[in-house]
Coordinates of C-alpha atoms in Angstrom, one line a residue:
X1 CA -9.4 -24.4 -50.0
X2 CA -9.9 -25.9 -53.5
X3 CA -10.8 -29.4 -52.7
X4 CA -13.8 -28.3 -50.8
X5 CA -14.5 -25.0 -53.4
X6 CA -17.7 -27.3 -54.4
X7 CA -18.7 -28.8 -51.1
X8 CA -21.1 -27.4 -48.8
X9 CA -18.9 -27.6 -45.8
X10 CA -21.9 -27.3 -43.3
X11 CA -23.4 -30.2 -43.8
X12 CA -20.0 -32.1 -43.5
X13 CA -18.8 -33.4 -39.8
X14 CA -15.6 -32.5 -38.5
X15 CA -15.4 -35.9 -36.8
X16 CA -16.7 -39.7 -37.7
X17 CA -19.2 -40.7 -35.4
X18 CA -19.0 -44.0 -33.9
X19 CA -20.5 -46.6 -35.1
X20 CA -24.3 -46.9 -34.2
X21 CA -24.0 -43.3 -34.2
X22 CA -25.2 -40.3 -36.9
X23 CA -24.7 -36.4 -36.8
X24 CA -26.6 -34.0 -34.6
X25 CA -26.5 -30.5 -35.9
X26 CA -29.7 -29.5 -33.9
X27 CA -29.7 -30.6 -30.8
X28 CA -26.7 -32.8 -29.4
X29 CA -25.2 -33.2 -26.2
X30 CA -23.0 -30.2 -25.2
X31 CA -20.3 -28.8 -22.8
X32 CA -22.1 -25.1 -23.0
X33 CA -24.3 -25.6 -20.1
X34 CA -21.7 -27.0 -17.7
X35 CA -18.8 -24.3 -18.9
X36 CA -21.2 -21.2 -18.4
X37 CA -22.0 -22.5 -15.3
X38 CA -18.4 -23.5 -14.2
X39 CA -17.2 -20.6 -15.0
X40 CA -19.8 -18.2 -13.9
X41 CA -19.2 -19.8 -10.2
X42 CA -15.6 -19.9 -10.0
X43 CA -15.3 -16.0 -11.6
X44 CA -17.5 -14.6 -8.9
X45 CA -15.8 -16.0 -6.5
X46 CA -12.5 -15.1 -7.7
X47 CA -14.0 -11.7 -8.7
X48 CA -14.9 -11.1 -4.4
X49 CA -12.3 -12.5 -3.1
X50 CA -9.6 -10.4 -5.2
X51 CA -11.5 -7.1 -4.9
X52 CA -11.4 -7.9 -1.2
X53 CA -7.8 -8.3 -1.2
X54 CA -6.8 -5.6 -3.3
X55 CA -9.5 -3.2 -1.2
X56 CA -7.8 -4.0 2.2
X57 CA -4.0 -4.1 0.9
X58 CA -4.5 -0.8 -0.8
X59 CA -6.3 1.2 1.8
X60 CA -2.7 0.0 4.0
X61 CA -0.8 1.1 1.5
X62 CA 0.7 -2.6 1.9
X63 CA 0.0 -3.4 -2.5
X64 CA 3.2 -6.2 -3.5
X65 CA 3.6 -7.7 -7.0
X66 CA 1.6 -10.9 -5.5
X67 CA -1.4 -8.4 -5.5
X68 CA -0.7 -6.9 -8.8
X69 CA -0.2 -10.6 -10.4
X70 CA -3.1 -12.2 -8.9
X71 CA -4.7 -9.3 -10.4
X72 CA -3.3 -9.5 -13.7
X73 CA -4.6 -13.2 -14.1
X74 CA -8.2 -12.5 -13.1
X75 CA -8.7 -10.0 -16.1
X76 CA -6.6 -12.9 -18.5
X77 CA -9.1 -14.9 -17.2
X78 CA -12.4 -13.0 -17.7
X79 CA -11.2 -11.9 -21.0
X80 CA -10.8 -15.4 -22.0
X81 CA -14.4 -16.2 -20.3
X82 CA -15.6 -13.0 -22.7
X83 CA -14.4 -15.3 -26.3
X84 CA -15.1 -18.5 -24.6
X85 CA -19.0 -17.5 -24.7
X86 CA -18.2 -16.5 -28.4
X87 CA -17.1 -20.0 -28.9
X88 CA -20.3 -22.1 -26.6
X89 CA -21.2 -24.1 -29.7
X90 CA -18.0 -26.0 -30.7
X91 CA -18.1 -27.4 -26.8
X92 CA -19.7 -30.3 -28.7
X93 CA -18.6 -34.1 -29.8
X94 CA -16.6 -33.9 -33.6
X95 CA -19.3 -35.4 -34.9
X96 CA -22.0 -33.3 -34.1
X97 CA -19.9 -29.9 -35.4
X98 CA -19.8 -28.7 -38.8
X99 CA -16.7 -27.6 -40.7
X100 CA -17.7 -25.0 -41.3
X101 CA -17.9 -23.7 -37.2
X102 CA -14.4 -24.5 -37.6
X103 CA -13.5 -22.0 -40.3
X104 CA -12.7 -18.5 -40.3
X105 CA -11.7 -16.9 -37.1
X106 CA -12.7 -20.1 -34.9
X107 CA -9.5 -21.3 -34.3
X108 CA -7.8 -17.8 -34.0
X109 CA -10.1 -17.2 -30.9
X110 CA -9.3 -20.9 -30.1
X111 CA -5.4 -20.2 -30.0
X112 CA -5.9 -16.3 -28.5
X113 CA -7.8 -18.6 -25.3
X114 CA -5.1 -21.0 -24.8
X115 CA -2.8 -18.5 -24.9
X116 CA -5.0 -16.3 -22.2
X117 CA -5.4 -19.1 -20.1
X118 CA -1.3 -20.1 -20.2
X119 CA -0.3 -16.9 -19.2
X120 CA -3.6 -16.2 -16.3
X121 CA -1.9 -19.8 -15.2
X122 CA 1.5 -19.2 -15.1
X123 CA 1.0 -15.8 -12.9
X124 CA -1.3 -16.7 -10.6
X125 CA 1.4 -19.8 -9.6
X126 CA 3.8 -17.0 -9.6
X127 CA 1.2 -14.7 -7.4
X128 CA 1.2 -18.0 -4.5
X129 CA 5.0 -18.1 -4.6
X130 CA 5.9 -14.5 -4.1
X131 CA 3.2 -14.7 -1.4
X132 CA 5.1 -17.3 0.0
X133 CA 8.4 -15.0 0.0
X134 CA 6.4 -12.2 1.4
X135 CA 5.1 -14.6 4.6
X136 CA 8.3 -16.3 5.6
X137 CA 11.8 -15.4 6.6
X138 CA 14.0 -16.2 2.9
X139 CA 16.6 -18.3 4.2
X140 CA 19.2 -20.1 1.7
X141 CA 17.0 -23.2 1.4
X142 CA 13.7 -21.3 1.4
X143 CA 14.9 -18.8 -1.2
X144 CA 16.4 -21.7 -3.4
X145 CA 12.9 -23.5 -3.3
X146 CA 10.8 -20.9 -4.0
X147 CA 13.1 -19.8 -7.3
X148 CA 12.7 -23.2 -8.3
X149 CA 9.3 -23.0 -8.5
X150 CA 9.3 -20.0 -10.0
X151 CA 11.7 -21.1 -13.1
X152 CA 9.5 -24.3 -13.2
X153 CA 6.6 -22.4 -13.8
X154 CA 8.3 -20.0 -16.4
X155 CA 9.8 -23.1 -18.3
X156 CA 6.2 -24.6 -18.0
X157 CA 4.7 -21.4 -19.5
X158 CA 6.9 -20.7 -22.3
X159 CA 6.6 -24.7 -23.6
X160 CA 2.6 -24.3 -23.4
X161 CA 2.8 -21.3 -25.9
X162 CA 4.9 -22.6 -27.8
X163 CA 3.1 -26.6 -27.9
X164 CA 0.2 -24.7 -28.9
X165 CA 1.7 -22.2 -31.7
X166 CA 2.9 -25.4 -33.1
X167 CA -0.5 -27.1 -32.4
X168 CA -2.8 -24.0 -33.6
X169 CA -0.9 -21.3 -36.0
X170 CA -0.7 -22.6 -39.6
X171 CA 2.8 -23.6 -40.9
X172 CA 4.5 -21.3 -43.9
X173 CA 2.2 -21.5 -47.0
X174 CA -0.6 -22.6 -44.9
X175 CA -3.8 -20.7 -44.2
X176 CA -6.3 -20.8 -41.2
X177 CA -8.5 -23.0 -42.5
X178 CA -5.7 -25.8 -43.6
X179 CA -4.4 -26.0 -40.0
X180 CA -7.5 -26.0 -38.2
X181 CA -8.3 -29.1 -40.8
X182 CA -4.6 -30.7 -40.3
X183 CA -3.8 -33.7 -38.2
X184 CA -1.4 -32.2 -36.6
X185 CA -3.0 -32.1 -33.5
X186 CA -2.4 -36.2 -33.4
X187 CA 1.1 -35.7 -33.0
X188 CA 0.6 -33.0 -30.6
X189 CA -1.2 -35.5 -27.5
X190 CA 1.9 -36.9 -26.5
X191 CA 3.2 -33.0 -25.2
X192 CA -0.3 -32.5 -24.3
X193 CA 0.6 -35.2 -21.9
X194 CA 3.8 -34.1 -20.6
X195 CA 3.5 -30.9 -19.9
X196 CA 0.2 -32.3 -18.0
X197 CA 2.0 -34.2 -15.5
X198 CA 4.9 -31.6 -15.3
X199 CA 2.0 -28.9 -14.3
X200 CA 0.7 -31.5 -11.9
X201 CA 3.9 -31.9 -10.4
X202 CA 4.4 -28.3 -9.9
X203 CA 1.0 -27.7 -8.7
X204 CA 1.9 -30.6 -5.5
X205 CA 5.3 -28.9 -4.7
X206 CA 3.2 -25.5 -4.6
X207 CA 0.7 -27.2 -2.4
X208 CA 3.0 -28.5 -0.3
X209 CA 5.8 -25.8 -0.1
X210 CA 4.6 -23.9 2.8
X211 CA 4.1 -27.0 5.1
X212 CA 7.7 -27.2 6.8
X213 CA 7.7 -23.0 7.2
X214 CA 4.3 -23.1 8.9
X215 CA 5.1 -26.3 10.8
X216 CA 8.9 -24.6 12.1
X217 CA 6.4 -21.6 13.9
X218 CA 6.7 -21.5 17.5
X219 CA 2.5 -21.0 17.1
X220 CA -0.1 -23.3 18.7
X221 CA -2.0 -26.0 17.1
X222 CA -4.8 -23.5 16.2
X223 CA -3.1 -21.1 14.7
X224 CA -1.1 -23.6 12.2
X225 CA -4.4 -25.6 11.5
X226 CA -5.9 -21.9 10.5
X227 CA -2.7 -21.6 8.2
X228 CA -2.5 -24.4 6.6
X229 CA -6.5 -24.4 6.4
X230 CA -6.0 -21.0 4.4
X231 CA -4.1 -22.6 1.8
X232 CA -5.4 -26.1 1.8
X233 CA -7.7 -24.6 -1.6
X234 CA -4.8 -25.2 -3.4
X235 CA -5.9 -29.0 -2.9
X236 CA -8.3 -28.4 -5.5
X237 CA -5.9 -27.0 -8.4
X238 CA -4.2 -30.0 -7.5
X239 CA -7.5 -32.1 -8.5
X240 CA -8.5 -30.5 -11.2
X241 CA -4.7 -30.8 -12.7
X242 CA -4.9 -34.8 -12.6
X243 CA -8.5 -34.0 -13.9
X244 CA -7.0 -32.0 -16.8
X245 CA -4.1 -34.5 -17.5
X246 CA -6.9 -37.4 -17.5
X247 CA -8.8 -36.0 -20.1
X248 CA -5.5 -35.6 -22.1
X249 CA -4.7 -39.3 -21.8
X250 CA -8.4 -40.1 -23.1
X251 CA -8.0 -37.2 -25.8
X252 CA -5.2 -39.8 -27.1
X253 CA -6.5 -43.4 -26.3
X254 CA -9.9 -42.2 -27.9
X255 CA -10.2 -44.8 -31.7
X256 CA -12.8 -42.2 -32.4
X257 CA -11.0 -38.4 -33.4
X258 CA -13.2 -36.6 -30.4
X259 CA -10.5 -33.3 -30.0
X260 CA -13.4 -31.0 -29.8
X261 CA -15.1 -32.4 -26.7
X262 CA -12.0 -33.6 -24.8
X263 CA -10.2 -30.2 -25.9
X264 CA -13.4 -28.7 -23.9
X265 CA -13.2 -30.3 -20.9
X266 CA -9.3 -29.9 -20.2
X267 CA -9.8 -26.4 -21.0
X268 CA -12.7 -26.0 -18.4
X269 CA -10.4 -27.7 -15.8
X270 CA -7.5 -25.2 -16.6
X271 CA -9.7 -22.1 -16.6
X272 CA -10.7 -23.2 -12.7
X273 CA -7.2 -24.1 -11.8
X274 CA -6.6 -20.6 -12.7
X275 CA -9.0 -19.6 -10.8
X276 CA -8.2 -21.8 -7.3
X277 CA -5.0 -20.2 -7.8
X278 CA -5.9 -16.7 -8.0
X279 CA -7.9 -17.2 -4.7
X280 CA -5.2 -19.3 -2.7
X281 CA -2.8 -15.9 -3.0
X282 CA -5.3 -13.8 -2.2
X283 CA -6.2 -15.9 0.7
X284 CA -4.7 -14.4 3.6
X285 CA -5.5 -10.9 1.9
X286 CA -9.2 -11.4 2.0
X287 CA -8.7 -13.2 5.2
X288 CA -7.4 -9.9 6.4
X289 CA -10.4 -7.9 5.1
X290 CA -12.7 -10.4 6.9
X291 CA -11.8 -9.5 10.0
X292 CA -11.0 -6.0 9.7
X293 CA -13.8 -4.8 8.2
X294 CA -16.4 -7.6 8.7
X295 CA -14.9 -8.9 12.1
X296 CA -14.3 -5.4 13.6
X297 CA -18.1 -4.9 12.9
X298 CA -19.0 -7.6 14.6
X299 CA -16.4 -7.5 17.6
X300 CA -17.5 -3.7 18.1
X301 CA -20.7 -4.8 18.5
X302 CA -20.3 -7.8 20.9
X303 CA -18.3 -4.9 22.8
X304 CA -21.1 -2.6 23.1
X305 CA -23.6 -5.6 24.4
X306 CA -21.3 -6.2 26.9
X307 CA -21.2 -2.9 28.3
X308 CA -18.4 -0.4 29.4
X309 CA -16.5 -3.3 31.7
X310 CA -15.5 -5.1 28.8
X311 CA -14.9 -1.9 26.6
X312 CA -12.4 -0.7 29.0
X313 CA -10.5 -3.9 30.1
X314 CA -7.0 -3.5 29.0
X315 CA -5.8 -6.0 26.8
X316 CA -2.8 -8.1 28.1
X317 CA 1.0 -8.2 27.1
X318 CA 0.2 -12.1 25.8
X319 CA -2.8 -10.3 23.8
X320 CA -0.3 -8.4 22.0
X321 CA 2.0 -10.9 21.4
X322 CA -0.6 -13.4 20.0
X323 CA -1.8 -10.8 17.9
X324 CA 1.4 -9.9 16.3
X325 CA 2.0 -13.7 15.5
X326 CA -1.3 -13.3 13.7
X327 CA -0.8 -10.1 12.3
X328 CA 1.7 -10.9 9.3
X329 CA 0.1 -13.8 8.0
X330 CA -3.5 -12.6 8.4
X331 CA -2.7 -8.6 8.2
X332 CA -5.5 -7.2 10.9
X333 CA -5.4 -3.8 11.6
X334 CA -4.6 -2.5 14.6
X335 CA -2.8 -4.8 15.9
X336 CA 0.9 -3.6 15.4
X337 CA 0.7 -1.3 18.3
X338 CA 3.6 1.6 19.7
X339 CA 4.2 -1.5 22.2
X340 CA 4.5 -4.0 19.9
X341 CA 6.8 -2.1 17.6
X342 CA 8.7 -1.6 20.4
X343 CA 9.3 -5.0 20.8
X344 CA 9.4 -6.4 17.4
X345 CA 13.3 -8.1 17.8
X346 CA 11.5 -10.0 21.3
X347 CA 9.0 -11.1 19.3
X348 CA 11.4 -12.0 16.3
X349 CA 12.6 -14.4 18.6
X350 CA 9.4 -15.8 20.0
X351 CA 8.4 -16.5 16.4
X352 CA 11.9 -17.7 14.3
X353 CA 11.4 -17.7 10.6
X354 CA 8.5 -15.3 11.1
X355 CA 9.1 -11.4 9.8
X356 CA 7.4 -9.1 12.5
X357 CA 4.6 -7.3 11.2
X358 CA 4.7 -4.2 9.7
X359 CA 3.6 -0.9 11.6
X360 CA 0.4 0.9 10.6
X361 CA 0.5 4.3 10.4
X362 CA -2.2 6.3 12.0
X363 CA -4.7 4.1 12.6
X364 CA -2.0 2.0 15.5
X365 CA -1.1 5.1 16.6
X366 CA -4.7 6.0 18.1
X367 CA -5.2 2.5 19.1
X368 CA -2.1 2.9 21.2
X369 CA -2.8 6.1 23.1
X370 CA -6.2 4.9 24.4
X371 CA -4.3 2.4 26.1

């Protein structure tokens, strides 16, 4: 850049302070802190709760694009954690950055994180709504609602890359450096803004799509408070969108250029609505590995205290029937028993909108014969 070819560009801020206020290059207030420890939370989570998921569903052999998605946008997500540490120092006010930081291949890592958090985004929504296809009956209305979502959230995805290609990569004739120094961000807040509240809206109708299918169930008030408990997580992504779409308003109202710090935080709330997401689809797939592998321990243990009456008491035809209620949505192993096969259409019936649970091969088999 020729106007600056005699300028030492480190000792210049990117932003005006306020007034009152000078330039901290040493020591200022920073985001870092808060993001690594943010993030380090919410990905270990994630991280156990998907391997949990994925560990049960694949040793049943019962792995759907939900599972693969879900998966998909956790390694988005740690890669983009991987260049966000590269990036810890620009989580700072304008002000107390220099140029320079912003020079170089700053902003291409800046635009390849958007761009890894857009898509980690946009498939973990699509993760919770083929998990919703997989859990209830599609009929006409059902089927129509859940597309919508799904074209909602491709529409939303392809604007965000695109907003931020127009926000981020330079225009023809223009280098790096010029459009990480342009203004053109300015222009860009009122998008910023819009696609905010669009993503909010999506992120309510996702939240509160499953709450006529669950309420239609012919279960009892514990099982449908254990449902919708399962997916009432999703009331977070729904928090930390209006967070997000705060932040954006102030990243506009602000007299003082701040984009650094503001850019910062909505990015941190993104990266844990990603997150929330990933673990409201895999939900009822870790709940599932709970209780077979955790719960059966336990259970086979209680058994044992309680001696060889209680080991031998024959479980009831209401036993079965409550556990293949249970069964789809929480997916415990044997459960789906040669009796319960058997009567799959009866229990169709007992539970409309409800598919019947799929039989597990081997492992219902011996369950059955000791019965």
């Amino acid at each position: 850049m020729a106007e600056f070819s005699d300028t030492d560009l480190c000792a210049i801020p990117l932003g005006k302070p306020p007034e009152g206020q000078v330039s901290n290059f040493v020591d200022p207030p920073s985001l870092s802190r808060i993001n690594i420890v943010i993030n380090g939370t919410v990905m270990a989570s994630t991280f156990l709760i998907v391997a949990g998921r994925l560990f049960v569903n694949r040793m049943m052999k019962m792995l759907t694009w939900s599972d693969y998605l879900a998966l998909m946008a956790l390694v988005l997500s740690l890669t983009e954690a991987s260049l966000m540490l590269t990036q810890l120092r620009l989580a700072r006010h304008a002000w107390d950055i220099p140029v320079c930081w912003r020079l170089g291949n700053a902003t291409k890592i800046y635009f390849a994180r958007a761009c890894l958090v857009i898509t980690a985004t946009a498939l973990a929504k699509a993760a919770i709504l083929l998990l919703f296809n997989q859990m209830f009956t599609v009929e006409r209305r059902a089927h129509v609602a859940i597309l919508a979502g799904l074209v909602v959230n491709g529409v939303l995805f392809l604007l965000g890359i695109a907003f931020e290609s127009y926000d981020v990569v330079p225009a023809p004739g223009q280098t790096w450096d010029q459009a990480a120094l342009s203004d053109k961000s300015d222009r860009f807040s009122t998008w910023a803004i819009a696609t905010g509240v669009l993503t909010l809206l999506l992120d309510i109708y996702i939240f509160v799509l499953p709450v006529p299918f669950i309420a239609r169930l012919n279960w009892s008030t514990r099982q449908r408070l254990k449902a919708l408990a399962m997916f009432s997580t999703g009331l977070l992504a729904v928090v930390t969108s209006l967070t997000s779409l705060v932040y954006r308003v102030r990243m506009m109202e602000e007299e003082q250029s701040d984009m650094t710090w503001y850019a910062a935080l909505v990015l941190m709330c993104i990266v844990v609505e990603v997150h929330i997401a990933i673990i409201v689809s895999s939900m009822p797939g870790f709940a599932k590995f709970m209780r077979v592998y955790l719960g059966g321990t336990m259970t086979g243990s209680s058994r044992a205290a309680g001696g060889d009456c209680e080991k031998n008491k024959p479980r009831t035809r209401g036993e079965r029937y409550t556990e293949m209620r249970e069964s789809w949505l929480f997916k415990t192993t044997g459960t789906a028993t040669a009796m319960a096969k058997a009567d799959d259409t009866a229990d169709a019936a007992v539970v409309p909108g409800m598919r019947p649970a799929p039989a597990l091969s081997g492992v219902d088999a011996g369950a059955d014969s000791s019965h």
